[in-house]
mmCIF file of C-alpha atoms in Angstrom:
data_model
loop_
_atom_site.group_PDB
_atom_site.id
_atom_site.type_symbol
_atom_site.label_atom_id
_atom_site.label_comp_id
_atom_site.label_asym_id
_atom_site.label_seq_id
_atom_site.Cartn_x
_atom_site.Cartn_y
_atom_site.Cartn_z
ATOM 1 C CA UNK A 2 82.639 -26.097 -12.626
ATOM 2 C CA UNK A 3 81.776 -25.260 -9.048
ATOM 3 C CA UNK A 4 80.589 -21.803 -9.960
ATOM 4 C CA UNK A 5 78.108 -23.461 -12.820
ATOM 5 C CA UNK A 6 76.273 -26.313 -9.990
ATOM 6 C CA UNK A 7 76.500 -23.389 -7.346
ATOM 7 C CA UNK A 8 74.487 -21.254 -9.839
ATOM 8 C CA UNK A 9 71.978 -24.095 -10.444
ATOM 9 C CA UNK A 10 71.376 -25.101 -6.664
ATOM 10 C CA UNK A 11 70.474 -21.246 -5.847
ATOM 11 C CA UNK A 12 67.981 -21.468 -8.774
ATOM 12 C CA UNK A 13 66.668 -24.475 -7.485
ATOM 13 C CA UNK A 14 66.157 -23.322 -3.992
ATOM 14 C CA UNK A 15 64.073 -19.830 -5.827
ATOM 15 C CA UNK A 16 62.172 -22.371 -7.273
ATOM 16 C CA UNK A 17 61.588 -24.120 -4.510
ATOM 17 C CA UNK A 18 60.937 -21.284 -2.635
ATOM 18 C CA UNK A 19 57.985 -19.964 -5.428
ATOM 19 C CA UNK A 20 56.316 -23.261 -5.290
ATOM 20 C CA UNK A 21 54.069 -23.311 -2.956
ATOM 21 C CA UNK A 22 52.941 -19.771 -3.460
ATOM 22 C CA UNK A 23 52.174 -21.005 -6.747
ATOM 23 C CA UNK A 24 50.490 -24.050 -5.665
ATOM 24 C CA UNK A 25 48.389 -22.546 -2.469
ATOM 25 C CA UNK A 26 45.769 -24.847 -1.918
ATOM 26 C CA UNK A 27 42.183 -23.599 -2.925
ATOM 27 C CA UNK A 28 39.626 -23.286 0.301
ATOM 28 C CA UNK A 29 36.735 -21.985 -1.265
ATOM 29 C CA UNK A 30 35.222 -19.306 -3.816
ATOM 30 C CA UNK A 31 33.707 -16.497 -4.661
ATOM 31 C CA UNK A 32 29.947 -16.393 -5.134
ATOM 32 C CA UNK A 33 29.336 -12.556 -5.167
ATOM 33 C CA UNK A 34 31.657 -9.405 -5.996
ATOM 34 C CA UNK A 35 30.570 -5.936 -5.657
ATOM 35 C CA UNK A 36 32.453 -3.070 -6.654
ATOM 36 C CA UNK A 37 36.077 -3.838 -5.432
ATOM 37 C CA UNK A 38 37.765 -6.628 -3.685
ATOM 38 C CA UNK A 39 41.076 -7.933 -4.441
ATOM 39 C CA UNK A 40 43.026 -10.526 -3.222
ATOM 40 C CA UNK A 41 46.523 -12.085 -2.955
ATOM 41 C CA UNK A 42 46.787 -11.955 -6.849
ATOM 42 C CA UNK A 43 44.830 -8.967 -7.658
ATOM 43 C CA UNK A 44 41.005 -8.056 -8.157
ATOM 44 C CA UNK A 45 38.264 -11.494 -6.994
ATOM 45 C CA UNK A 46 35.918 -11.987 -9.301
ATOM 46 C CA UNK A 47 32.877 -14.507 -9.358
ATOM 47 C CA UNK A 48 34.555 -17.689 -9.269
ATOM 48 C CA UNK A 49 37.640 -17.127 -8.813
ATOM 49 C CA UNK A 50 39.107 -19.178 -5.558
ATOM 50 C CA UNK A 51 40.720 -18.503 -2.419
ATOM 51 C CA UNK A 52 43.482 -19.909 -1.212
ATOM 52 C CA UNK A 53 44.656 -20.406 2.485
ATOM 53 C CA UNK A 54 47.085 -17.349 3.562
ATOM 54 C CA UNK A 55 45.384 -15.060 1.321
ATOM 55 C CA UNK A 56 44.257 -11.804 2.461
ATOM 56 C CA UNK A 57 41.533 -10.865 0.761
ATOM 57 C CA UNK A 58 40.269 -7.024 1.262
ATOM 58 C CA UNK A 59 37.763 -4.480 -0.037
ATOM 59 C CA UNK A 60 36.739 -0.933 -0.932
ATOM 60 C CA UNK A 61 35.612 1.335 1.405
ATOM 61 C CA UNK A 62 32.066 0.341 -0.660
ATOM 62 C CA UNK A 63 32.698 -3.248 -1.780
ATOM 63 C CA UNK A 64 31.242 -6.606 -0.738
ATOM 64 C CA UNK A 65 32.378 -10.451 -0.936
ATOM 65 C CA UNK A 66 30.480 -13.445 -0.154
ATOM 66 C CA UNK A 67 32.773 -16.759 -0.285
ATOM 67 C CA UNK A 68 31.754 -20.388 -0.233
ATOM 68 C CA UNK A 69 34.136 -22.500 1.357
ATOM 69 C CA UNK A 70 34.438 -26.271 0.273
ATOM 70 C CA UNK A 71 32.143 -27.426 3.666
ATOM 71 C CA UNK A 72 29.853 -24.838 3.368
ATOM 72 C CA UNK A 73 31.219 -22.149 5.832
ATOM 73 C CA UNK A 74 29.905 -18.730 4.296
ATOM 74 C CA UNK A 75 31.738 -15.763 4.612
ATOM 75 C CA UNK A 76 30.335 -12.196 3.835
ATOM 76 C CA UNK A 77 33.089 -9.470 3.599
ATOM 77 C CA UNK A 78 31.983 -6.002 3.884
ATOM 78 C CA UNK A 79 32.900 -2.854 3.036
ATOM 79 C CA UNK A 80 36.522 -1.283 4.325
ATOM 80 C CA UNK A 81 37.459 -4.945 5.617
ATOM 81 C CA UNK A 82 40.348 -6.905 5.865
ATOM 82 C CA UNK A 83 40.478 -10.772 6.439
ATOM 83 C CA UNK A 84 43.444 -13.583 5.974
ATOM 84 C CA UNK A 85 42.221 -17.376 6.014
ATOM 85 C CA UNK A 86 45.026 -18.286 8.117
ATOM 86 C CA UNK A 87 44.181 -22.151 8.903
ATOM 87 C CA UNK A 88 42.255 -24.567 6.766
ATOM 88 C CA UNK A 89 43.260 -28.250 6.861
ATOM 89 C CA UNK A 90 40.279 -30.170 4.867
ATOM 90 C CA UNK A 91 40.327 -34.076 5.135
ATOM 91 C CA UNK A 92 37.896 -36.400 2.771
ATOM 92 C CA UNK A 93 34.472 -36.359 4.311
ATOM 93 C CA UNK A 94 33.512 -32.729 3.092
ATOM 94 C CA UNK A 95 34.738 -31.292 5.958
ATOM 95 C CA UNK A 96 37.542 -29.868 7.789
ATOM 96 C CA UNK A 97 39.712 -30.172 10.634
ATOM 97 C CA UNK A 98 40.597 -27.039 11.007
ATOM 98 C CA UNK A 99 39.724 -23.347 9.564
ATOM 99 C CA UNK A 100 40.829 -20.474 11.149
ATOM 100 C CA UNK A 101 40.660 -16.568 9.890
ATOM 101 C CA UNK A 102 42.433 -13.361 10.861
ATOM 102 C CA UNK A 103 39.924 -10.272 10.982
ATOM 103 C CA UNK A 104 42.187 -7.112 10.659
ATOM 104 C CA UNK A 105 38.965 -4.554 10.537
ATOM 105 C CA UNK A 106 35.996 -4.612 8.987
ATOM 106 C CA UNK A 107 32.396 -6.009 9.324
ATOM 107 C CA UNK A 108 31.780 -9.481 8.636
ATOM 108 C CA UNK A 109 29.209 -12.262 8.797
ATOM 109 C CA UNK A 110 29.851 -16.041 9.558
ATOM 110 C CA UNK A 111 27.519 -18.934 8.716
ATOM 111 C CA UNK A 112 29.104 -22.723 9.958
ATOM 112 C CA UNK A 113 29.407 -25.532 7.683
ATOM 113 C CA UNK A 114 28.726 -29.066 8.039
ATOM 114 C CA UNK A 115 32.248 -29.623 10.203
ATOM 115 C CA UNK A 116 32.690 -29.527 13.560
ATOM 116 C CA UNK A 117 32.023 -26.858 15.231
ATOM 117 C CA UNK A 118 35.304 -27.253 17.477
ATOM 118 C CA UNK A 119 37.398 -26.855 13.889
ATOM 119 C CA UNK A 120 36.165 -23.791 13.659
ATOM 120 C CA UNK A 121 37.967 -20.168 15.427
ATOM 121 C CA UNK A 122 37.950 -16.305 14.455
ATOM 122 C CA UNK A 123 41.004 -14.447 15.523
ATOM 123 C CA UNK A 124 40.288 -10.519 16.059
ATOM 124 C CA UNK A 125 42.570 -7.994 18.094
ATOM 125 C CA UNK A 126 40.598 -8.267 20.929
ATOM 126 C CA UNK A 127 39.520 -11.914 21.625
ATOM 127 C CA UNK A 128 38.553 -15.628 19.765
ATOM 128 C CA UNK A 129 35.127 -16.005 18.609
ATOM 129 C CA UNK A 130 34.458 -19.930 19.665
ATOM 130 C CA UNK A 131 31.816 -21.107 16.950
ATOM 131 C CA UNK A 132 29.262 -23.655 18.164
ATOM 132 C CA UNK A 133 27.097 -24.292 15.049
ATOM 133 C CA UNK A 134 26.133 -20.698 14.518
ATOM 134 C CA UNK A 135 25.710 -17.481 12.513
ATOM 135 C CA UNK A 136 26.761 -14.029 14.050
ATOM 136 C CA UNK A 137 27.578 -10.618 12.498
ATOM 137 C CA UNK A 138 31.112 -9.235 14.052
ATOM 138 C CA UNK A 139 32.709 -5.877 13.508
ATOM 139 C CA UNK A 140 36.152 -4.794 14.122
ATOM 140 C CA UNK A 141 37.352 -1.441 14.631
ATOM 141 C CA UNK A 142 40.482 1.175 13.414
ATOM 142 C CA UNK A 143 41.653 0.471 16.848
ATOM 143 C CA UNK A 144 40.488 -3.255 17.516
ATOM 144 C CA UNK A 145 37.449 -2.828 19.380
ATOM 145 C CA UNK A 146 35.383 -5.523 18.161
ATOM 146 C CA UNK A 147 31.214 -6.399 18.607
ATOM 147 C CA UNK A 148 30.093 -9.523 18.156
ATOM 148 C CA UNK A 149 26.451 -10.166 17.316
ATOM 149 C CA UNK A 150 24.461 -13.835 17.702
ATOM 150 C CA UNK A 151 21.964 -14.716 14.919
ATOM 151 C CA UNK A 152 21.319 -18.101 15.354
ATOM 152 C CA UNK A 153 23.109 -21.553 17.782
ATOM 153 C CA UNK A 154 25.304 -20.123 20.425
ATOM 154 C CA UNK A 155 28.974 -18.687 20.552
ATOM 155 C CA UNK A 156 31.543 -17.699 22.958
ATOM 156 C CA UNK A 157 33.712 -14.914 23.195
ATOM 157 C CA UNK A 158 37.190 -15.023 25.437
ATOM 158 C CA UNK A 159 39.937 -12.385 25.759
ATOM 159 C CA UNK A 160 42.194 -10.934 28.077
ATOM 160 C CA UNK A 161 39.010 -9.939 30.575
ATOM 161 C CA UNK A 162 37.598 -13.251 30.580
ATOM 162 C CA UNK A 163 35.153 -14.989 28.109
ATOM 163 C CA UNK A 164 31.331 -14.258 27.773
ATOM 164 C CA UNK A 165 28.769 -16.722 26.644
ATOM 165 C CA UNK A 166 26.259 -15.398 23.446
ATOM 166 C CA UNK A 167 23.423 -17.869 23.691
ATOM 167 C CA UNK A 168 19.948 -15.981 23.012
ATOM 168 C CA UNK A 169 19.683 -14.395 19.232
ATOM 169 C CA UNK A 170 20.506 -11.046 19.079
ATOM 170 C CA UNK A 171 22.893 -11.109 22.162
ATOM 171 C CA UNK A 172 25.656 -8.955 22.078
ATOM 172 C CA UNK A 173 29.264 -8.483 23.405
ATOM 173 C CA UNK A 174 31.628 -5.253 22.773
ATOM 174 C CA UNK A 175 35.114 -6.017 23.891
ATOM 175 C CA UNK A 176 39.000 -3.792 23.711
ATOM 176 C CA UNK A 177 41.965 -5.408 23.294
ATOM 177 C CA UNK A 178 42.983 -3.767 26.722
ATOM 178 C CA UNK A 179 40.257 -6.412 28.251
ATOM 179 C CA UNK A 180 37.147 -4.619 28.633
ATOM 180 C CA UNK A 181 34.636 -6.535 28.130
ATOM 181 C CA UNK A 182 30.840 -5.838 28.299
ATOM 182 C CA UNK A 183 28.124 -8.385 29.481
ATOM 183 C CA UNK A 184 25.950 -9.934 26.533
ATOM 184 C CA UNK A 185 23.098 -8.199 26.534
ATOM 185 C CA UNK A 186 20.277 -7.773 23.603
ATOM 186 C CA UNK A 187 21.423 -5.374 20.759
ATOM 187 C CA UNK A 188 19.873 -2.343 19.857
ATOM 188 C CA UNK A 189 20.848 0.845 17.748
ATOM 189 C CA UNK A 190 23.249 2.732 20.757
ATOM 190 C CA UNK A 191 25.451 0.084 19.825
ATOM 191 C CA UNK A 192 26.726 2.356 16.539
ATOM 192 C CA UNK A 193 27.392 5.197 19.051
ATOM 193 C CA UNK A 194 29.711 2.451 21.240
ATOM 194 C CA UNK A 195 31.446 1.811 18.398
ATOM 195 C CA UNK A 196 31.481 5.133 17.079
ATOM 196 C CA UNK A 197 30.829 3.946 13.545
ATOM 197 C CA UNK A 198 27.407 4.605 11.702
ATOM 198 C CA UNK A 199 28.204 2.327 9.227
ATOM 199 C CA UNK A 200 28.974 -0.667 11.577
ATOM 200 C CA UNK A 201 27.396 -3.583 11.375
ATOM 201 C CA UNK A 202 25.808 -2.785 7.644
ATOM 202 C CA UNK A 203 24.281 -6.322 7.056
ATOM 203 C CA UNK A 204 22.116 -6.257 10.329
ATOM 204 C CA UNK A 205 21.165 -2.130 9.578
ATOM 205 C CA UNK A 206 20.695 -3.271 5.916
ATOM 206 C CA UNK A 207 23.194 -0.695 4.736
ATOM 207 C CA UNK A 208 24.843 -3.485 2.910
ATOM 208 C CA UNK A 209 22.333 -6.262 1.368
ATOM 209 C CA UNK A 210 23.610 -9.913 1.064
ATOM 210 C CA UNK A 211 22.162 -11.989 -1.630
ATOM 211 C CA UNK A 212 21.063 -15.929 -1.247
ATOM 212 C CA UNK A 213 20.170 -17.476 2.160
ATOM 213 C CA UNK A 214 23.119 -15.899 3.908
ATOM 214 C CA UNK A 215 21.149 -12.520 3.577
ATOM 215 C CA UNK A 216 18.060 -14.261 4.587
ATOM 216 C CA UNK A 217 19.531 -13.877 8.352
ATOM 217 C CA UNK A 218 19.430 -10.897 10.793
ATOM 218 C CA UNK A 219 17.582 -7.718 11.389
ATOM 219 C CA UNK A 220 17.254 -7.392 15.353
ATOM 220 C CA UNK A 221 15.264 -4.309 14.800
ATOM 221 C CA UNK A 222 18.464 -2.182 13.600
ATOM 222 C CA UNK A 223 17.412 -1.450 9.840
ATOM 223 C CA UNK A 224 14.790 1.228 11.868
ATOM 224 C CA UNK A 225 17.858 3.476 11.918
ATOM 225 C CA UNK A 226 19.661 2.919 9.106
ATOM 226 C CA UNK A 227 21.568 5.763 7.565
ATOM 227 C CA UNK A 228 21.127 6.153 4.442
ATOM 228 C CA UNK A 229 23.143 4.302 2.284
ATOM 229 C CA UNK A 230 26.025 5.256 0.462
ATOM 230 C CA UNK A 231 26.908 2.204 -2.229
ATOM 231 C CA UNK A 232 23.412 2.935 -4.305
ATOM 232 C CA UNK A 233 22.568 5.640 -6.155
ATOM 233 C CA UNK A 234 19.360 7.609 -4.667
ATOM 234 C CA UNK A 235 16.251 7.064 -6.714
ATOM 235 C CA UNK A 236 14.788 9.893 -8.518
ATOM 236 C CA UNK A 237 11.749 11.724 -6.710
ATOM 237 C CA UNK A 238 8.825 10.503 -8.038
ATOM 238 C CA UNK A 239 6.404 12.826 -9.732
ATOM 239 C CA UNK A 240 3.278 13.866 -7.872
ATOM 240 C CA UNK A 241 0.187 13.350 -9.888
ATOM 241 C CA UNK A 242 -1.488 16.150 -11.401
ATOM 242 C CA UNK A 243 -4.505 16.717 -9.731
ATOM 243 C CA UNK A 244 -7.628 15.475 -10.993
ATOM 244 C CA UNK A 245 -10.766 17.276 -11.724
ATOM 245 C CA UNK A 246 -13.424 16.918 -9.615
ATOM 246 C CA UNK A 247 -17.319 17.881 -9.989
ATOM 247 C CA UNK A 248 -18.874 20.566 -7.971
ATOM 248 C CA UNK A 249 -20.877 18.581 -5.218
ATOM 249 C CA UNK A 250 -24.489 17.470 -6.321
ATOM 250 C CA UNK A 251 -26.913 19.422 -4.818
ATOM 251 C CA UNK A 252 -28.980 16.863 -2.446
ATOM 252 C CA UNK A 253 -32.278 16.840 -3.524
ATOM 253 C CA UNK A 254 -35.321 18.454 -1.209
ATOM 254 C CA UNK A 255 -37.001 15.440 -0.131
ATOM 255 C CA UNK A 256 -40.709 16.238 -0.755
ATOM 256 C CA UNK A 257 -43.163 17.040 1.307
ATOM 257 C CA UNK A 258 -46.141 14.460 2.171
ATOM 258 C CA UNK A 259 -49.694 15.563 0.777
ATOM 259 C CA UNK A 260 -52.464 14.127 2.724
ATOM 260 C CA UNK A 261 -54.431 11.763 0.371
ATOM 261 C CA UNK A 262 -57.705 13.405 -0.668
ATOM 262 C CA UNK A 263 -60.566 11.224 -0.195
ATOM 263 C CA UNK A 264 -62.351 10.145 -3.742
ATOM 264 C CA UNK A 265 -64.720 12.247 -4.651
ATOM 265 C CA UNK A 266 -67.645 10.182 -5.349
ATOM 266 C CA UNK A 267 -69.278 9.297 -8.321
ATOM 267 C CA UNK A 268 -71.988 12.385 -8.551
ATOM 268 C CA UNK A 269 -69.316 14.672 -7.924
ATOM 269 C CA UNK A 270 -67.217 14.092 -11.137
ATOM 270 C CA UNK A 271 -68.891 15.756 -14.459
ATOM 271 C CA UNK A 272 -70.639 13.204 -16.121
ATOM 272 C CA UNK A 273 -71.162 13.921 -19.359
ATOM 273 C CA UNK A 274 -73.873 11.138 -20.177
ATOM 274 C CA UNK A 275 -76.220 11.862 -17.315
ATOM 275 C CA UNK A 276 -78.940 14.583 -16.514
ATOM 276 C CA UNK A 277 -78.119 17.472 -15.113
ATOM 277 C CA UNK A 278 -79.508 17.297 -12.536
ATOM 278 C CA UNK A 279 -76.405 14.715 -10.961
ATOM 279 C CA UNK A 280 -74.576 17.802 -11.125
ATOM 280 C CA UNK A 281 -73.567 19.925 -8.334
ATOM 281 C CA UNK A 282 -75.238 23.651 -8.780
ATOM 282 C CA UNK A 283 -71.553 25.397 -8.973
ATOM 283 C CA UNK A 284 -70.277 23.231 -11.763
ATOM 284 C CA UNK A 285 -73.392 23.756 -14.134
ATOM 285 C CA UNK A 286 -73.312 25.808 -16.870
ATOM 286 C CA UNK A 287 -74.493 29.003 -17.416
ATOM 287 C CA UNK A 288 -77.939 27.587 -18.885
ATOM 288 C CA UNK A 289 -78.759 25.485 -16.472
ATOM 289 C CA UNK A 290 -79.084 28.001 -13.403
ATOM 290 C CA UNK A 291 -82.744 29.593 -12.627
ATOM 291 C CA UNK A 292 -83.229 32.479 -14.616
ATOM 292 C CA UNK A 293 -83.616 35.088 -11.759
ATOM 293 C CA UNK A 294 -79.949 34.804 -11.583
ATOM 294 C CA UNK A 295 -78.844 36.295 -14.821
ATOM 295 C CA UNK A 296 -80.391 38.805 -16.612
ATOM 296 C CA UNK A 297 -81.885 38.174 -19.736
ATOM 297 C CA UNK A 298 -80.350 39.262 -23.092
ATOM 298 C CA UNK A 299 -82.370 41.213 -25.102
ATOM 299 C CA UNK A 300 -82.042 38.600 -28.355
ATOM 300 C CA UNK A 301 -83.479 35.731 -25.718
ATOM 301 C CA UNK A 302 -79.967 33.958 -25.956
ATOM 302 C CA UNK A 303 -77.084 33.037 -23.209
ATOM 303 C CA UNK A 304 -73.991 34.433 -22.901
ATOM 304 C CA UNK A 305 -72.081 31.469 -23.391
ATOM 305 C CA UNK A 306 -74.387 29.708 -26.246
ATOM 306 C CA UNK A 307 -73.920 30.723 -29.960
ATOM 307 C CA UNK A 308 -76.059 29.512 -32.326
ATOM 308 C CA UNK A 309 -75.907 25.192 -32.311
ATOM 309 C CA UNK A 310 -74.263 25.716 -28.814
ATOM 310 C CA UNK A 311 -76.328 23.121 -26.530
ATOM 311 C CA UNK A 312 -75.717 20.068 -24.268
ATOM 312 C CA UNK A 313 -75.622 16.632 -25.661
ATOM 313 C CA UNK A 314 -79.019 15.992 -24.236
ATOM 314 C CA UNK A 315 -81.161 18.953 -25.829
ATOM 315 C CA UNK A 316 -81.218 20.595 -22.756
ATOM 316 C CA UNK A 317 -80.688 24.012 -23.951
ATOM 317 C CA UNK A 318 -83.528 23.486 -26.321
ATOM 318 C CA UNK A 319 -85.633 22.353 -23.484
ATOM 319 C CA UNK A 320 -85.228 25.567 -21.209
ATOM 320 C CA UNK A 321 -85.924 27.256 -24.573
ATOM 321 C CA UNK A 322 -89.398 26.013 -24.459
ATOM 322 C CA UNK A 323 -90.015 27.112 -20.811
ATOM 323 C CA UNK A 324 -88.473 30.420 -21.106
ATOM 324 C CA UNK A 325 -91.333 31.025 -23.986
ATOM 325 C CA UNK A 326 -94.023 29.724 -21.816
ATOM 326 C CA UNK A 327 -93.224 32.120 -19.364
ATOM 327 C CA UNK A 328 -93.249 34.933 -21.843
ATOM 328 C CA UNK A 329 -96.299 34.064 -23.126
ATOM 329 C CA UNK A 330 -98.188 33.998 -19.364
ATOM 330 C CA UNK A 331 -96.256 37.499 -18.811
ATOM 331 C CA UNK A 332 -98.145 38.179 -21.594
ATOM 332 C CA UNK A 333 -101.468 36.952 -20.607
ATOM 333 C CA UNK A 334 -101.122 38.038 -17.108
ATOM 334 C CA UNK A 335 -100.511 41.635 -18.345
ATOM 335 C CA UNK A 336 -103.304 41.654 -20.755
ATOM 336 C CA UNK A 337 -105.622 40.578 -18.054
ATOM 337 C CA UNK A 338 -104.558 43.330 -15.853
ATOM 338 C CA UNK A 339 -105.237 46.293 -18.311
ATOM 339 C CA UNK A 340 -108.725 44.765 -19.064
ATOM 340 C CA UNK A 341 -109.535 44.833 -15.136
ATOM 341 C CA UNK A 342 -108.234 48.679 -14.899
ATOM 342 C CA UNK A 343 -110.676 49.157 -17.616
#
């Protein structure tokens, strides 16, 4: 009898002690999953919830952006670890408290709509004090963590003191043995501090964040950004053959100026219709010069006229006529000689 309620108060107390594993109370969600992440219960997919107490990690290339129920955003990147140790939410869409545990990794915070007092980030070396902000943080294998400002103003304490982040793109490198450096502006040498290349992957854009959370950052790192190893490399792009092209023009001679010749005047152009007398003595023809200066043919015709061959103006027939006078007072001339030697 005693062994039988003995055996059912241990099973009680199992069940007990399952419950509230079972029943963890849902903080937020997932809104994007690349590659790998897994949580408490396995592998986080889109939608799936987080609970408080669950450590939620991923791949040396995955990435996890969670929505929590006030609208704290929380981007996991690659080779991280993170535990949402404290979240007490009361009924105004806010909460009173939320606290997370950074192991190692590189992470980016965006504040919700509480408090900005509920708020605190535990990391090996130092509390990150939230006062309505957005920062980048990285933690190291062995706890050195960098905390970058993006936007409001945040506060770093640990063992060396605290250091105030209040101009965007300030930044603070602390140990966990208490070294602390001053905030001052970040700029690439900060992956050689770390030693780490791939620290820091949302501000280098290594790793790229999707909605309004990714909308935030840059401080002139992505200049150096190695080249990153989560996408594939795009093929090489084809050069274009080479197009033909036509053998120069050859530039035209640009011509030289004559010098306007005067008009000849009127007289000086043949004129078929007048006398021929208009004409100038080189451009007559052949007929029309004295006859001294050609010899005579022995038929009594020109050179140039066959038979029908004359002027439109009966001018050969004319000259005809006077070359027979002449003949004819050769004649008489000659006739009267020969009677006078007689």
């Amino acid at each position: 009898m005693w062994g039988r309620r003995s055996l059912l108060q241990a099973l009680c107390i199992v069940v007990a002690g399952a419950q509230p594993a079972l029943t963890a109370e849902a903080v937020g969600q997932a809104v994007v999953i690349k590659t790998e992440v897994t949580g408490q219960s396995g592998p986080i997919e889109v939608d799936t919830s987080v609970h408080r107490n669950e450590r939620i990690k991923t791949s040396p290339s995955g990435l996890g952006q969670f929505l929590f129920r006030d609208g704290t955003k929380l981007a996991v990147g690659w080779g991280s670890s993170v535990v949402i140790d404290k979240y007490v939410f009361d009924d105004s869409q806010s909460v009173k408290k939320l606290t997370i545990r950074a192991a190692k990794g590189t992470f980016r915070w965006v504040s919700g709509s509480s408090n900005s007092s509920a708020y605190q980030i535990l990391t090996p070396a130092g509390t990150i004090g939230v006062r309505g902000t957005a920062f980048d943080f990285y933690v190291g294998p062995d706890g050195t963590t960098a905390v970058v400002l993006l936007n409001g103003a945040a506060r770093f304490c640990g063992p060396g003191g605290c250091r105030q982040l209040q101009q965007r793109c300030d930044c603070v490198v602390a140990k966990p043995n208490g070294n602390m450096s001053a905030a001052r502006r970040v700029d690439p040498s900060i992956l050689d501090t770390l030693g780490n290349p791939r620290a820091l992957p949302f501000l280098s854009g290594n790793q790229r964040l999707a909605g309004g959370i990714g909308m935030i950052g840059g401080c002139n790192m992505a200049s150096v950004a190695p080249e990153r190893k989560d996408r594939t490399r795009p093929p090489p792009a084809v050069a274009p053959a080479p197009q033909r092209q036509d053998p120069p023009q050859r530039q035209a001679e640009p011509q030289k100026e004559r010098p306007n010749k005067p008009d000849k005047p009127h007289h000086d152009r043949p004129d078929y219709d007048g006398p021929h007398h208009d004409r100038p003595q080189h451009d007559r023809p052949q007929h029309d010069r004295p006859h001294h200066d050609r010899p005579d043919r022995p038929d009594g015709h020109d050179d140039h006229h066959g038979p029908g061959n004359h002027d439109q103006n009966g001018n050969d027939q004319d000259h005809q006529g006077h070359d027979r006078d002449r003949d004819g007072d050769r004649d008489h001339n000659r006739g009267r000689s020969f009677n006078r030697n007689r």
